[in-house]
Amino acid sequence: MDEQTEPTTGTGAEAGPGTGRGAERAPGRSGVTNHGPGTAGTATQTAPRTGAREQTDRRSDVGRSRAGKFFGDTWAVFTREILLVLRDPFTLIFSLLQPLIFLALFGPLLTGAVGGGMGGPGGSTAATLQWFVPGVIVMISLFGTSMTGSNLLYEMMTGSYERVLATPLDRSAILVGRALKEFAPLVVQGLLIAVVCIPFGFTFYPLHALAGLALLGLFGVGVGALSCALALAAKNREWLFWGVQQSLLFPLLILSGMMLPLEAGPSWMQTASKFNPLTYMVDAERALFGGTFASTEVLWGVVAAAVTCAVGLFVGIRRTRKSV
């Protein structure tokens, strides 16, 4: 019994050294633990540098994210809106054919009238088209972008606009995306009109035409934003939107010399046209589609487009924020 007890005691004694060995391992473990604080200390020492680096990255991200967020949100709004147009091919085809019909019916009348001594570009069909086609492109651009608010009115009636505002989309991106959606089909229309008129004597300059369409896009963003602002102001009163839009649209068209030369009109019309930004856009488009970059008409057209875009976005964004 004692011998059996002794091994047990020995085992217990061995357990003691085992415990001692465990205690010997403890420094190793404590060394790991001590290494942990060392690591924590290292992390503590590197934390300020990491934090500074993160702050620098965040600052750079903020600088990039503002522009990146704007373009990303604009693309998202544009894609959402343009898909609705592509899913309705009848409207798209009709919108492409309408300016061609207008040009085919109005062009011969303009050739005879302007060529008869009204101070226009001349009596030949080629000269008339060179003068009239840019005006038609500006006209369809103005019609399209000024109608941006009508779609917004429908969305406010159905409640989908409030759901768009609930998203983290940039307010300016909403306006720009909607305006570009209205302008995108007009680019195709403008190019189609120019190409169709080539067999009838129209001289087509591709680079100048693309520059003219880009200038119209800048102008169209401002007009589209103003149209959205008008729709927000006329919420639940559609008659107010259509009344203001129609009352402003046709005087601007006539006073821009878009359809008939203003040189044949009275002096008060010529004076009033100088306060019409559309006049400078029409002159710039005629210069660009005529193959000229370096001209005062193009410069004033850029100024008119930039001012219209800036004013439109300012008014539109301010009105959008008030409507939230």
PDB file of C-alpha atoms in Angstrom:
ATOM      1  CA  MET A   1       0.000   0.000   0.000  1.00  0.00           C
ATOM      2  CA  ASP A   2       2.841   2.326   0.922  1.00  0.00           C
ATOM      3  CA  GLU A   3       4.689   1.298  -2.207  1.00  0.00           C
ATOM      4  CA  GLN A   4       1.605   1.996  -4.193  1.00  0.00           C
ATOM      5  CA  THR A   5       1.235   5.212  -2.351  1.00  0.00           C
ATOM      6  CA  GLU A   6       4.805   6.225  -3.080  1.00  0.00           C
ATOM      7  CA  PRO A   7       4.394   6.025  -6.826  1.00  0.00           C
ATOM      8  CA  THR A   8       1.256   8.004  -6.426  1.00  0.00           C
ATOM      9  CA  THR A   9       3.191  10.440  -4.318  1.00  0.00           C
ATOM     10  CA  GLY A  10       5.918  10.268  -6.924  1.00  0.00           C
ATOM     11  CA  THR A  11       3.366  10.952  -9.535  1.00  0.00           C
ATOM     12  CA  GLY A  12       2.168  13.815  -7.460  1.00  0.00           C
ATOM     13  CA  ALA A  13       5.758  14.894  -7.086  1.00  0.00           C
ATOM     14  CA  GLU A  14       6.183  14.521 -10.789  1.00  0.00           C
ATOM     15  CA  ALA A  15       3.068  16.556 -11.213  1.00  0.00           C
ATOM     16  CA  GLY A  16       4.707  19.214  -9.155  1.00  0.00           C
ATOM     17  CA  PRO A  17       7.666  19.454 -11.485  1.00  0.00           C
ATOM     18  CA  GLY A  18       5.188  19.169 -14.291  1.00  0.00           C
ATOM     19  CA  THR A  19       3.607  22.135 -12.798  1.00  0.00           C
ATOM     20  CA  GLY A  20       7.035  23.596 -12.534  1.00  0.00           C
ATOM     21  CA  ARG A  21       7.575  22.845 -16.181  1.00  0.00           C
ATOM     22  CA  GLY A  22       4.288  24.526 -16.837  1.00  0.00           C
ATOM     23  CA  ALA A  23       5.602  27.405 -14.809  1.00  0.00           C
ATOM     24  CA  GLU A  24       8.743  27.237 -16.867  1.00  0.00           C
ATOM     25  CA  ARG A  25       6.598  27.433 -19.949  1.00  0.00           C
ATOM     26  CA  ALA A  26       4.741  30.294 -18.398  1.00  0.00           C
ATOM     27  CA  PRO A  27       7.534  32.734 -19.045  1.00  0.00           C
ATOM     28  CA  GLY A  28       7.402  31.557 -22.612  1.00  0.00           C
ATOM     29  CA  ARG A  29       3.727  32.185 -22.606  1.00  0.00           C
ATOM     30  CA  SER A  30       4.187  35.351 -20.695  1.00  0.00           C
ATOM     31  CA  GLY A  31       6.866  36.104 -23.206  1.00  0.00           C
ATOM     32  CA  VAL A  32       4.250  35.751 -25.863  1.00  0.00           C
ATOM     33  CA  THR A  33       2.040  37.894 -23.716  1.00  0.00           C
ATOM     34  CA  ASN A  34       4.877  40.292 -23.216  1.00  0.00           C
ATOM     35  CA  HIS A  35       5.425  40.170 -26.926  1.00  0.00           C
ATOM     36  CA  GLY A  36       1.768  41.068 -27.291  1.00  0.00           C
ATOM     37  CA  PRO A  37       2.221  44.354 -25.458  1.00  0.00           C
ATOM     38  CA  GLY A  38       5.319  44.837 -27.495  1.00  0.00           C
ATOM     39  CA  THR A  39       3.249  44.335 -30.579  1.00  0.00           C
ATOM     40  CA  ALA A  40       0.621  46.607 -29.136  1.00  0.00           C
ATOM     41  CA  GLY A  41       3.315  49.100 -28.466  1.00  0.00           C
ATOM     42  CA  THR A  42       4.526  48.774 -32.003  1.00  0.00           C
ATOM     43  CA  ALA A  43       0.953  49.194 -33.195  1.00  0.00           C
ATOM     44  CA  THR A  44       0.638  52.147 -30.877  1.00  0.00           C
ATOM     45  CA  GLN A  45       3.768  53.640 -32.330  1.00  0.00           C
ATOM     46  CA  THR A  46       2.638  53.027 -35.926  1.00  0.00           C
ATOM     47  CA  ALA A  47      -0.977  54.041 -35.263  1.00  0.00           C
ATOM     48  CA  PRO A  48      -0.365  57.765 -35.661  1.00  0.00           C
ATOM     49  CA  ARG A  49       1.355  57.185 -38.977  1.00  0.00           C
ATOM     50  CA  THR A  50      -1.415  54.849 -40.118  1.00  0.00           C
ATOM     51  CA  GLY A  51      -4.045  57.323 -38.985  1.00  0.00           C
ATOM     52  CA  ALA A  52      -2.268  60.126 -40.786  1.00  0.00           C
ATOM     53  CA  ARG A  53      -2.081  57.983 -43.893  1.00  0.00           C
ATOM     54  CA  GLU A  54      -5.784  57.178 -43.638  1.00  0.00           C
ATOM     55  CA  GLN A  55      -6.606  60.842 -43.208  1.00  0.00           C
ATOM     56  CA  THR A  56      -4.530  61.658 -46.270  1.00  0.00           C
ATOM     57  CA  ASP A  57      -6.270  58.896 -48.227  1.00  0.00           C
ATOM     58  CA  ARG A  58      -9.643  60.129 -47.055  1.00  0.00           C
ATOM     59  CA  ARG A  59      -8.823  63.654 -48.130  1.00  0.00           C
ATOM     60  CA  SER A  60      -7.706  62.455 -51.528  1.00  0.00           C
ATOM     61  CA  ASP A  61     -10.796  60.237 -51.747  1.00  0.00           C
ATOM     62  CA  VAL A  62     -13.000  63.209 -50.931  1.00  0.00           C
ATOM     63  CA  GLY A  63     -11.335  65.189 -53.700  1.00  0.00           C
ATOM     64  CA  ARG A  64     -11.868  62.330 -56.118  1.00  0.00           C
ATOM     65  CA  SER A  65     -15.234  61.228 -54.828  1.00  0.00           C
ATOM     66  CA  ARG A  66     -16.935  64.554 -55.460  1.00  0.00           C
ATOM     67  CA  ALA A  67     -16.180  64.414 -59.154  1.00  0.00           C
ATOM     68  CA  GLY A  68     -16.479  60.632 -59.239  1.00  0.00           C
ATOM     69  CA  LYS A  69     -19.791  60.630 -57.398  1.00  0.00           C
ATOM     70  CA  PHE A  70     -21.184  63.338 -59.650  1.00  0.00           C
ATOM     71  CA  PHE A  71     -20.271  61.517 -62.865  1.00  0.00           C
ATOM     72  CA  GLY A  72     -21.357  58.164 -61.448  1.00  0.00           C
ATOM     73  CA  ASP A  73     -24.727  59.506 -60.317  1.00  0.00           C
ATOM     74  CA  THR A  74     -25.190  61.328 -63.617  1.00  0.00           C
ATOM     75  CA  TRP A  75     -24.541  58.110 -65.502  1.00  0.00           C
ATOM     76  CA  ALA A  76     -26.972  56.212 -63.277  1.00  0.00           C
ATOM     77  CA  VAL A  77     -29.751  58.755 -63.840  1.00  0.00           C
ATOM     78  CA  PHE A  78     -29.007  58.951 -67.561  1.00  0.00           C
ATOM     79  CA  THR A  79     -29.065  55.138 -67.917  1.00  0.00           C
ATOM     80  CA  ARG A  80     -32.340  54.885 -66.032  1.00  0.00           C
ATOM     81  CA  GLU A  81     -33.969  57.542 -68.183  1.00  0.00           C
ATOM     82  CA  ILE A  82     -32.592  56.464 -71.554  1.00  0.00           C
ATOM     83  CA  LEU A  83     -33.709  52.860 -71.079  1.00  0.00           C
ATOM     84  CA  LEU A  84     -37.288  54.110 -70.946  1.00  0.00           C
ATOM     85  CA  VAL A  85     -36.773  55.730 -74.347  1.00  0.00           C
ATOM     86  CA  LEU A  86     -35.146  52.651 -75.886  1.00  0.00           C
ATOM     87  CA  ARG A  87     -38.023  50.479 -74.719  1.00  0.00           C
ATOM     88  CA  ASP A  88     -40.420  52.615 -76.749  1.00  0.00           C
ATOM     89  CA  PRO A  89     -39.132  52.304 -80.353  1.00  0.00           C
ATOM     90  CA  PHE A  90     -42.164  53.987 -81.902  1.00  0.00           C
ATOM     91  CA  THR A  91     -41.478  57.268 -80.114  1.00  0.00           C
ATOM     92  CA  LEU A  92     -37.779  57.034 -80.977  1.00  0.00           C
ATOM     93  CA  ILE A  93     -38.441  56.448 -84.685  1.00  0.00           C
ATOM     94  CA  PHE A  94     -41.015  59.227 -84.813  1.00  0.00           C
ATOM     95  CA  SER A  95     -38.625  61.652 -83.134  1.00  0.00           C
ATOM     96  CA  LEU A  96     -35.995  60.811 -85.760  1.00  0.00           C
ATOM     97  CA  LEU A  97     -38.348  61.243 -88.717  1.00  0.00           C
ATOM     98  CA  GLN A  98     -40.095  64.403 -87.542  1.00  0.00           C
ATOM     99  CA  PRO A  99     -37.216  66.854 -88.218  1.00  0.00           C
ATOM    100  CA  LEU A 100     -36.643  65.298 -91.638  1.00  0.00           C
ATOM    101  CA  ILE A 101     -40.279  65.875 -92.564  1.00  0.00           C
ATOM    102  CA  PHE A 102     -40.066  69.410 -91.263  1.00  0.00           C
ATOM    103  CA  LEU A 103     -36.908  70.052 -93.275  1.00  0.00           C
ATOM    104  CA  ALA A 104     -38.356  68.542 -96.445  1.00  0.00           C
ATOM    105  CA  LEU A 105     -41.497  70.699 -96.255  1.00  0.00           C
ATOM    106  CA  PHE A 106     -40.013  73.932 -94.957  1.00  0.00           C
ATOM    107  CA  GLY A 107     -36.722  73.890 -96.879  1.00  0.00           C
ATOM    108  CA  PRO A 108     -38.132  74.537-100.372  1.00  0.00           C
ATOM    109  CA  LEU A 109     -40.344  77.348 -99.078  1.00  0.00           C
ATOM    110  CA  LEU A 110     -37.368  78.956 -97.369  1.00  0.00           C
ATOM    111  CA  THR A 111     -35.261  78.663-100.516  1.00  0.00           C
ATOM    112  CA  GLY A 112     -37.835  80.550-102.536  1.00  0.00           C
ATOM    113  CA  ALA A 113     -38.538  83.175 -99.875  1.00  0.00           C
ATOM    114  CA  VAL A 114     -34.990  83.887 -98.763  1.00  0.00           C
ATOM    115  CA  GLY A 115     -33.657  83.698-102.262  1.00  0.00           C
ATOM    116  CA  GLY A 116     -36.186  86.279-103.340  1.00  0.00           C
ATOM    117  CA  GLY A 117     -34.345  89.178-101.733  1.00  0.00           C
ATOM    118  CA  MET A 118     -35.033  88.861 -97.992  1.00  0.00           C
ATOM    119  CA  GLY A 119     -31.381  89.196 -97.096  1.00  0.00           C
ATOM    120  CA  GLY A 120     -30.776  85.504 -96.548  1.00  0.00           C
ATOM    121  CA  PRO A 121     -28.031  83.176 -97.655  1.00  0.00           C
ATOM    122  CA  GLY A 122     -29.014  83.103-101.317  1.00  0.00           C
ATOM    123  CA  GLY A 123     -31.318  81.340-103.719  1.00  0.00           C
ATOM    124  CA  SER A 124     -29.473  78.025-104.171  1.00  0.00           C
ATOM    125  CA  THR A 125     -30.597  74.922-102.314  1.00  0.00           C
ATOM    126  CA  ALA A 126     -27.075  74.187-101.063  1.00  0.00           C
ATOM    127  CA  ALA A 127     -26.635  77.663 -99.572  1.00  0.00           C
ATOM    128  CA  THR A 128     -30.076  77.531 -97.982  1.00  0.00           C
ATOM    129  CA  LEU A 129     -29.378  74.145 -96.396  1.00  0.00           C
ATOM    130  CA  GLN A 130     -26.022  75.346 -95.104  1.00  0.00           C
ATOM    131  CA  TRP A 131     -27.850  78.209 -93.381  1.00  0.00           C
ATOM    132  CA  PHE A 132     -31.021  76.384 -92.346  1.00  0.00           C
ATOM    133  CA  VAL A 133     -29.812  72.955 -91.104  1.00  0.00           C
ATOM    134  CA  PRO A 134     -27.938  74.303 -88.052  1.00  0.00           C
ATOM    135  CA  GLY A 135     -31.045  76.266 -87.084  1.00  0.00           C
ATOM    136  CA  VAL A 136     -33.186  73.111 -87.297  1.00  0.00           C
ATOM    137  CA  ILE A 137     -30.727  71.225 -85.082  1.00  0.00           C
ATOM    138  CA  VAL A 138     -30.826  74.002 -82.481  1.00  0.00           C
ATOM    139  CA  MET A 139     -34.620  74.034 -82.692  1.00  0.00           C
ATOM    140  CA  ILE A 140     -35.076  70.316 -82.024  1.00  0.00           C
ATOM    141  CA  SER A 141     -32.517  70.571 -79.219  1.00  0.00           C
ATOM    142  CA  LEU A 142     -34.483  73.364 -77.582  1.00  0.00           C
ATOM    143  CA  PHE A 143     -37.775  71.487 -78.011  1.00  0.00           C
ATOM    144  CA  GLY A 144     -36.337  68.352 -76.427  1.00  0.00           C
ATOM    145  CA  THR A 145     -34.543  69.848 -73.440  1.00  0.00           C
ATOM    146  CA  SER A 146     -37.341  72.289 -72.615  1.00  0.00           C
ATOM    147  CA  MET A 147     -39.675  69.295 -72.267  1.00  0.00           C
ATOM    148  CA  THR A 148     -37.583  67.756 -69.478  1.00  0.00           C
ATOM    149  CA  GLY A 149     -39.916  69.198 -66.867  1.00  0.00           C
ATOM    150  CA  SER A 150     -42.962  67.501 -68.377  1.00  0.00           C
ATOM    151  CA  ASN A 151     -41.541  64.063 -67.567  1.00  0.00           C
ATOM    152  CA  LEU A 152     -40.747  65.298 -64.076  1.00  0.00           C
ATOM    153  CA  LEU A 153     -44.347  66.398 -63.619  1.00  0.00           C
ATOM    154  CA  TYR A 154     -45.535  62.903 -64.489  1.00  0.00           C
ATOM    155  CA  GLU A 155     -43.096  61.336 -62.022  1.00  0.00           C
ATOM    156  CA  MET A 156     -44.279  63.677 -59.276  1.00  0.00           C
ATOM    157  CA  MET A 157     -47.849  62.613 -59.974  1.00  0.00           C
ATOM    158  CA  THR A 158     -46.966  58.915 -59.717  1.00  0.00           C
ATOM    159  CA  GLY A 159     -44.690  59.369 -56.687  1.00  0.00           C
ATOM    160  CA  SER A 160     -41.552  57.980 -58.338  1.00  0.00           C
ATOM    161  CA  TYR A 161     -39.726  61.302 -58.045  1.00  0.00           C
ATOM    162  CA  GLU A 162     -39.915  61.170 -54.249  1.00  0.00           C
ATOM    163  CA  ARG A 163     -38.306  57.734 -54.367  1.00  0.00           C
ATOM    164  CA  VAL A 164     -35.478  59.145 -56.468  1.00  0.00           C
ATOM    165  CA  LEU A 165     -34.934  61.928 -53.939  1.00  0.00           C
ATOM    166  CA  ALA A 166     -34.763  59.330 -51.163  1.00  0.00           C
ATOM    167  CA  THR A 167     -31.648  57.853 -52.773  1.00  0.00           C
ATOM    168  CA  PRO A 168     -28.165  59.314 -52.078  1.00  0.00           C
ATOM    169  CA  LEU A 169     -27.963  60.677 -55.626  1.00  0.00           C
ATOM    170  CA  ASP A 170     -26.387  64.078 -56.078  1.00  0.00           C
ATOM    171  CA  ARG A 171     -29.047  66.708 -56.808  1.00  0.00           C
ATOM    172  CA  SER A 172     -27.064  68.263 -59.647  1.00  0.00           C
ATOM    173  CA  ALA A 173     -26.531  64.795 -61.149  1.00  0.00           C
ATOM    174  CA  ILE A 174     -30.306  64.267 -61.237  1.00  0.00           C
ATOM    175  CA  LEU A 175     -30.759  67.432 -63.271  1.00  0.00           C
ATOM    176  CA  VAL A 176     -27.817  66.818 -65.595  1.00  0.00           C
ATOM    177  CA  GLY A 177     -28.753  63.176 -66.168  1.00  0.00           C
ATOM    178  CA  ARG A 178     -32.310  64.083 -67.098  1.00  0.00           C
ATOM    179  CA  ALA A 179     -31.185  66.834 -69.460  1.00  0.00           C
ATOM    180  CA  LEU A 180     -28.648  64.558 -71.160  1.00  0.00           C
ATOM    181  CA  LYS A 181     -31.342  61.936 -71.583  1.00  0.00           C
ATOM    182  CA  GLU A 182     -33.388  64.446 -73.568  1.00  0.00           C
ATOM    183  CA  PHE A 183     -30.331  65.571 -75.517  1.00  0.00           C
ATOM    184  CA  ALA A 184     -28.926  62.142 -76.455  1.00  0.00           C
ATOM    185  CA  PRO A 185     -31.549  61.356 -79.150  1.00  0.00           C
ATOM    186  CA  LEU A 186     -31.037  64.861 -80.521  1.00  0.00           C
ATOM    187  CA  VAL A 187     -27.407  64.074 -81.284  1.00  0.00           C
ATOM    188  CA  VAL A 188     -28.554  61.215 -83.491  1.00  0.00           C
ATOM    189  CA  GLN A 189     -31.192  63.448 -85.059  1.00  0.00           C
ATOM    190  CA  GLY A 190     -28.668  66.189 -85.802  1.00  0.00           C
ATOM    191  CA  LEU A 191     -26.207  63.815 -87.429  1.00  0.00           C
ATOM    192  CA  LEU A 192     -28.996  62.138 -89.403  1.00  0.00           C
ATOM    193  CA  ILE A 193     -30.274  65.462 -90.728  1.00  0.00           C
ATOM    194  CA  ALA A 194     -26.788  66.544 -91.774  1.00  0.00           C
ATOM    195  CA  VAL A 195     -26.044  63.247 -93.540  1.00  0.00           C
ATOM    196  CA  VAL A 196     -29.398  63.192 -95.367  1.00  0.00           C
ATOM    197  CA  CYS A 197     -28.823  66.737 -96.654  1.00  0.00           C
ATOM    198  CA  ILE A 198     -25.397  65.924 -98.155  1.00  0.00           C
ATOM    199  CA  PRO A 199     -26.800  64.747-101.530  1.00  0.00           C
ATOM    200  CA  PHE A 200     -28.652  68.067-101.836  1.00  0.00           C
ATOM    201  CA  GLY A 201     -25.504  70.177-101.580  1.00  0.00           C
ATOM    202  CA  PHE A 202     -24.961  70.424 -97.816  1.00  0.00           C
ATOM    203  CA  THR A 203     -21.265  70.390 -96.870  1.00  0.00           C
ATOM    204  CA  PHE A 204     -20.644  68.257 -93.800  1.00  0.00           C
ATOM    205  CA  TYR A 205     -17.624  68.860 -91.539  1.00  0.00           C
ATOM    206  CA  PRO A 206     -17.523  65.978 -89.003  1.00  0.00           C
ATOM    207  CA  LEU A 207     -15.252  67.547 -86.371  1.00  0.00           C
ATOM    208  CA  HIS A 208     -17.029  70.881 -86.533  1.00  0.00           C
ATOM    209  CA  ALA A 209     -20.389  69.149 -86.299  1.00  0.00           C
ATOM    210  CA  LEU A 210     -19.325  67.197 -83.197  1.00  0.00           C
ATOM    211  CA  ALA A 211     -18.067  70.405 -81.595  1.00  0.00           C
ATOM    212  CA  GLY A 212     -21.385  72.065 -82.377  1.00  0.00           C
ATOM    213  CA  LEU A 213     -23.343  69.181 -80.844  1.00  0.00           C
ATOM    214  CA  ALA A 214     -21.159  69.268 -77.720  1.00  0.00           C
ATOM    215  CA  LEU A 215     -21.844  72.991 -77.410  1.00  0.00           C
ATOM    216  CA  LEU A 216     -25.553  72.302 -77.754  1.00  0.00           C
ATOM    217  CA  GLY A 217     -25.247  69.669 -75.038  1.00  0.00           C
ATOM    218  CA  LEU A 218     -23.816  72.237 -72.624  1.00  0.00           C
ATOM    219  CA  PHE A 219     -26.624  74.631 -73.479  1.00  0.00           C
ATOM    220  CA  GLY A 220     -29.206  71.862 -73.226  1.00  0.00           C
ATOM    221  CA  VAL A 221     -28.144  70.959 -69.679  1.00  0.00           C
ATOM    222  CA  GLY A 222     -28.952  74.495 -68.574  1.00  0.00           C
ATOM    223  CA  VAL A 223     -32.285  74.550 -70.403  1.00  0.00           C
ATOM    224  CA  GLY A 224     -33.213  71.139 -69.005  1.00  0.00           C
ATOM    225  CA  ALA A 225     -32.376  72.235 -65.458  1.00  0.00           C
ATOM    226  CA  LEU A 226     -34.522  75.348 -65.867  1.00  0.00           C
ATOM    227  CA  SER A 227     -37.351  73.188 -67.198  1.00  0.00           C
ATOM    228  CA  CYS A 228     -37.106  70.942 -64.119  1.00  0.00           C
ATOM    229  CA  ALA A 229     -37.114  73.990 -61.856  1.00  0.00           C
ATOM    230  CA  LEU A 230     -40.261  75.226 -63.592  1.00  0.00           C
ATOM    231  CA  ALA A 231     -41.906  71.818 -63.145  1.00  0.00           C
ATOM    232  CA  LEU A 232     -41.080  71.811 -59.421  1.00  0.00           C
ATOM    233  CA  ALA A 233     -42.499  75.315 -59.068  1.00  0.00           C
ATOM    234  CA  ALA A 234     -45.665  74.265 -60.936  1.00  0.00           C
ATOM    235  CA  LYS A 235     -46.238  71.098 -58.917  1.00  0.00           C
ATOM    236  CA  ASN A 236     -49.911  70.004 -59.089  1.00  0.00           C
ATOM    237  CA  ARG A 237     -50.500  72.832 -61.589  1.00  0.00           C
ATOM    238  CA  GLU A 238     -49.586  71.458 -64.986  1.00  0.00           C
ATOM    239  CA  TRP A 239     -51.284  74.344 -66.785  1.00  0.00           C
ATOM    240  CA  LEU A 240     -48.720  76.712 -65.258  1.00  0.00           C
ATOM    241  CA  PHE A 241     -45.787  74.710 -66.645  1.00  0.00           C
ATOM    242  CA  TRP A 242     -47.221  74.500 -70.153  1.00  0.00           C
ATOM    243  CA  GLY A 243     -48.303  78.129 -70.135  1.00  0.00           C
ATOM    244  CA  VAL A 244     -44.854  79.441 -69.193  1.00  0.00           C
ATOM    245  CA  GLN A 245     -42.988  76.973 -71.400  1.00  0.00           C
ATOM    246  CA  GLN A 246     -44.999  77.732 -74.532  1.00  0.00           C
ATOM    247  CA  SER A 247     -45.030  81.471 -73.867  1.00  0.00           C
ATOM    248  CA  LEU A 248     -41.233  81.572 -73.728  1.00  0.00           C
ATOM    249  CA  LEU A 249     -40.360  78.957 -76.332  1.00  0.00           C
ATOM    250  CA  PHE A 250     -41.746  80.464 -79.510  1.00  0.00           C
ATOM    251  CA  PRO A 251     -40.600  84.078 -78.944  1.00  0.00           C
ATOM    252  CA  LEU A 252     -37.097  82.740 -78.272  1.00  0.00           C
ATOM    253  CA  LEU A 253     -37.227  80.732 -81.503  1.00  0.00           C
ATOM    254  CA  ILE A 254     -38.415  83.638 -83.641  1.00  0.00           C
ATOM    255  CA  LEU A 255     -36.076  86.223 -82.096  1.00  0.00           C
ATOM    256  CA  SER A 256     -33.043  83.975 -82.613  1.00  0.00           C
ATOM    257  CA  GLY A 257     -33.207  84.157 -86.420  1.00  0.00           C
ATOM    258  CA  MET A 258     -33.461  80.390 -86.466  1.00  0.00           C
ATOM    259  CA  MET A 259     -36.116  80.045 -89.136  1.00  0.00           C
ATOM    260  CA  LEU A 260     -35.922  83.363 -90.983  1.00  0.00           C
ATOM    261  CA  PRO A 261     -33.107  85.939 -91.138  1.00  0.00           C
ATOM    262  CA  LEU A 262     -33.574  88.810 -88.711  1.00  0.00           C
ATOM    263  CA  GLU A 263     -31.992  91.223 -91.191  1.00  0.00           C
ATOM    264  CA  ALA A 264     -35.375  91.362 -92.929  1.00  0.00           C
ATOM    265  CA  GLY A 265     -37.203  92.239 -89.691  1.00  0.00           C
ATOM    266  CA  PRO A 266     -37.773  95.588 -87.985  1.00  0.00           C
ATOM    267  CA  SER A 267     -35.074  97.208 -85.885  1.00  0.00           C
ATOM    268  CA  TRP A 268     -36.788  96.421 -82.563  1.00  0.00           C
ATOM    269  CA  MET A 269     -36.626  92.697 -83.332  1.00  0.00           C
ATOM    270  CA  GLN A 270     -32.940  92.957 -84.139  1.00  0.00           C
ATOM    271  CA  THR A 271     -32.353  94.781 -80.850  1.00  0.00           C
ATOM    272  CA  ALA A 272     -34.383  92.259 -78.857  1.00  0.00           C
ATOM    273  CA  SER A 273     -32.466  89.373 -80.431  1.00  0.00           C
ATOM    274  CA  LYS A 274     -29.251  90.633 -78.853  1.00  0.00           C
ATOM    275  CA  PHE A 275     -30.681  89.815 -75.401  1.00  0.00           C
ATOM    276  CA  ASN A 276     -31.653  86.309 -76.494  1.00  0.00           C
ATOM    277  CA  PRO A 277     -28.999  83.680 -75.645  1.00  0.00           C
ATOM    278  CA  LEU A 278     -30.444  81.439 -78.342  1.00  0.00           C
ATOM    279  CA  THR A 279     -29.339  83.968 -80.974  1.00  0.00           C
ATOM    280  CA  TYR A 280     -25.686  83.407 -80.093  1.00  0.00           C
ATOM    281  CA  MET A 281     -26.195  79.655 -80.096  1.00  0.00           C
ATOM    282  CA  VAL A 282     -27.691  79.732 -83.601  1.00  0.00           C
ATOM    283  CA  ASP A 283     -24.876  81.933 -84.921  1.00  0.00           C
ATOM    284  CA  ALA A 284     -22.268  79.664 -83.337  1.00  0.00           C
ATOM    285  CA  GLU A 285     -23.834  76.527 -84.807  1.00  0.00           C
ATOM    286  CA  ARG A 286     -23.959  78.066 -88.275  1.00  0.00           C
ATOM    287  CA  ALA A 287     -20.296  78.984 -88.008  1.00  0.00           C
ATOM    288  CA  LEU A 288     -19.307  75.512 -86.791  1.00  0.00           C
ATOM    289  CA  PHE A 289     -21.405  73.601 -89.320  1.00  0.00           C
ATOM    290  CA  GLY A 290     -19.963  75.920 -91.942  1.00  0.00           C
ATOM    291  CA  GLY A 291     -16.465  74.661 -91.126  1.00  0.00           C
ATOM    292  CA  THR A 292     -15.191  77.529 -88.945  1.00  0.00           C
ATOM    293  CA  PHE A 293     -13.708  77.233 -85.458  1.00  0.00           C
ATOM    294  CA  ALA A 294     -11.962  80.579 -85.054  1.00  0.00           C
ATOM    295  CA  SER A 295     -14.763  83.127 -85.137  1.00  0.00           C
ATOM    296  CA  THR A 296     -16.402  85.552 -82.736  1.00  0.00           C
ATOM    297  CA  GLU A 297     -19.735  83.775 -83.249  1.00  0.00           C
ATOM    298  CA  VAL A 298     -18.313  80.543 -81.810  1.00  0.00           C
ATOM    299  CA  LEU A 299     -16.790  82.420 -78.867  1.00  0.00           C
ATOM    300  CA  TRP A 300     -20.057  84.133 -78.004  1.00  0.00           C
ATOM    301  CA  GLY A 301     -21.856  80.819 -78.418  1.00  0.00           C
ATOM    302  CA  VAL A 302     -19.542  79.202 -75.845  1.00  0.00           C
ATOM    303  CA  VAL A 303     -20.185  82.093 -73.447  1.00  0.00           C
ATOM    304  CA  ALA A 304     -23.956  81.840 -73.918  1.00  0.00           C
ATOM    305  CA  ALA A 305     -23.919  78.067 -73.407  1.00  0.00           C
ATOM    306  CA  ALA A 306     -21.736  78.276 -70.282  1.00  0.00           C
ATOM    307  CA  VAL A 307     -23.833  81.032 -68.702  1.00  0.00           C
ATOM    308  CA  THR A 308     -27.091  79.200 -69.480  1.00  0.00           C
ATOM    309  CA  CYS A 309     -25.714  75.972 -68.014  1.00  0.00           C
ATOM    310  CA  ALA A 310     -24.457  77.697 -64.836  1.00  0.00           C
ATOM    311  CA  VAL A 311     -27.688  79.631 -64.266  1.00  0.00           C
ATOM    312  CA  GLY A 312     -29.831  76.585 -65.005  1.00  0.00           C
ATOM    313  CA  LEU A 313     -27.961  74.336 -62.577  1.00  0.00           C
ATOM    314  CA  PHE A 314     -27.970  77.005 -59.870  1.00  0.00           C
ATOM    315  CA  VAL A 315     -31.721  77.580 -60.133  1.00  0.00           C
ATOM    316  CA  GLY A 316     -32.518  73.893 -60.596  1.00  0.00           C
ATOM    317  CA  ILE A 317     -30.444  72.640 -57.656  1.00  0.00           C
ATOM    318  CA  ARG A 318     -31.775  75.354 -55.390  1.00  0.00           C
ATOM    319  CA  ARG A 319     -35.339  74.509 -56.338  1.00  0.00           C
ATOM    320  CA  THR A 320     -34.708  70.781 -55.919  1.00  0.00           C
ATOM    321  CA  ARG A 321     -33.368  71.252 -52.399  1.00  0.00           C
ATOM    322  CA  LYS A 322     -36.404  73.312 -51.460  1.00  0.00           C
ATOM    323  CA  SER A 323     -38.719  70.597 -52.744  1.00  0.00           C
ATOM    324  CA  VAL A 324     -37.200  67.924 -50.465  1.00  0.00           C
TER     325      VAL A 324
END
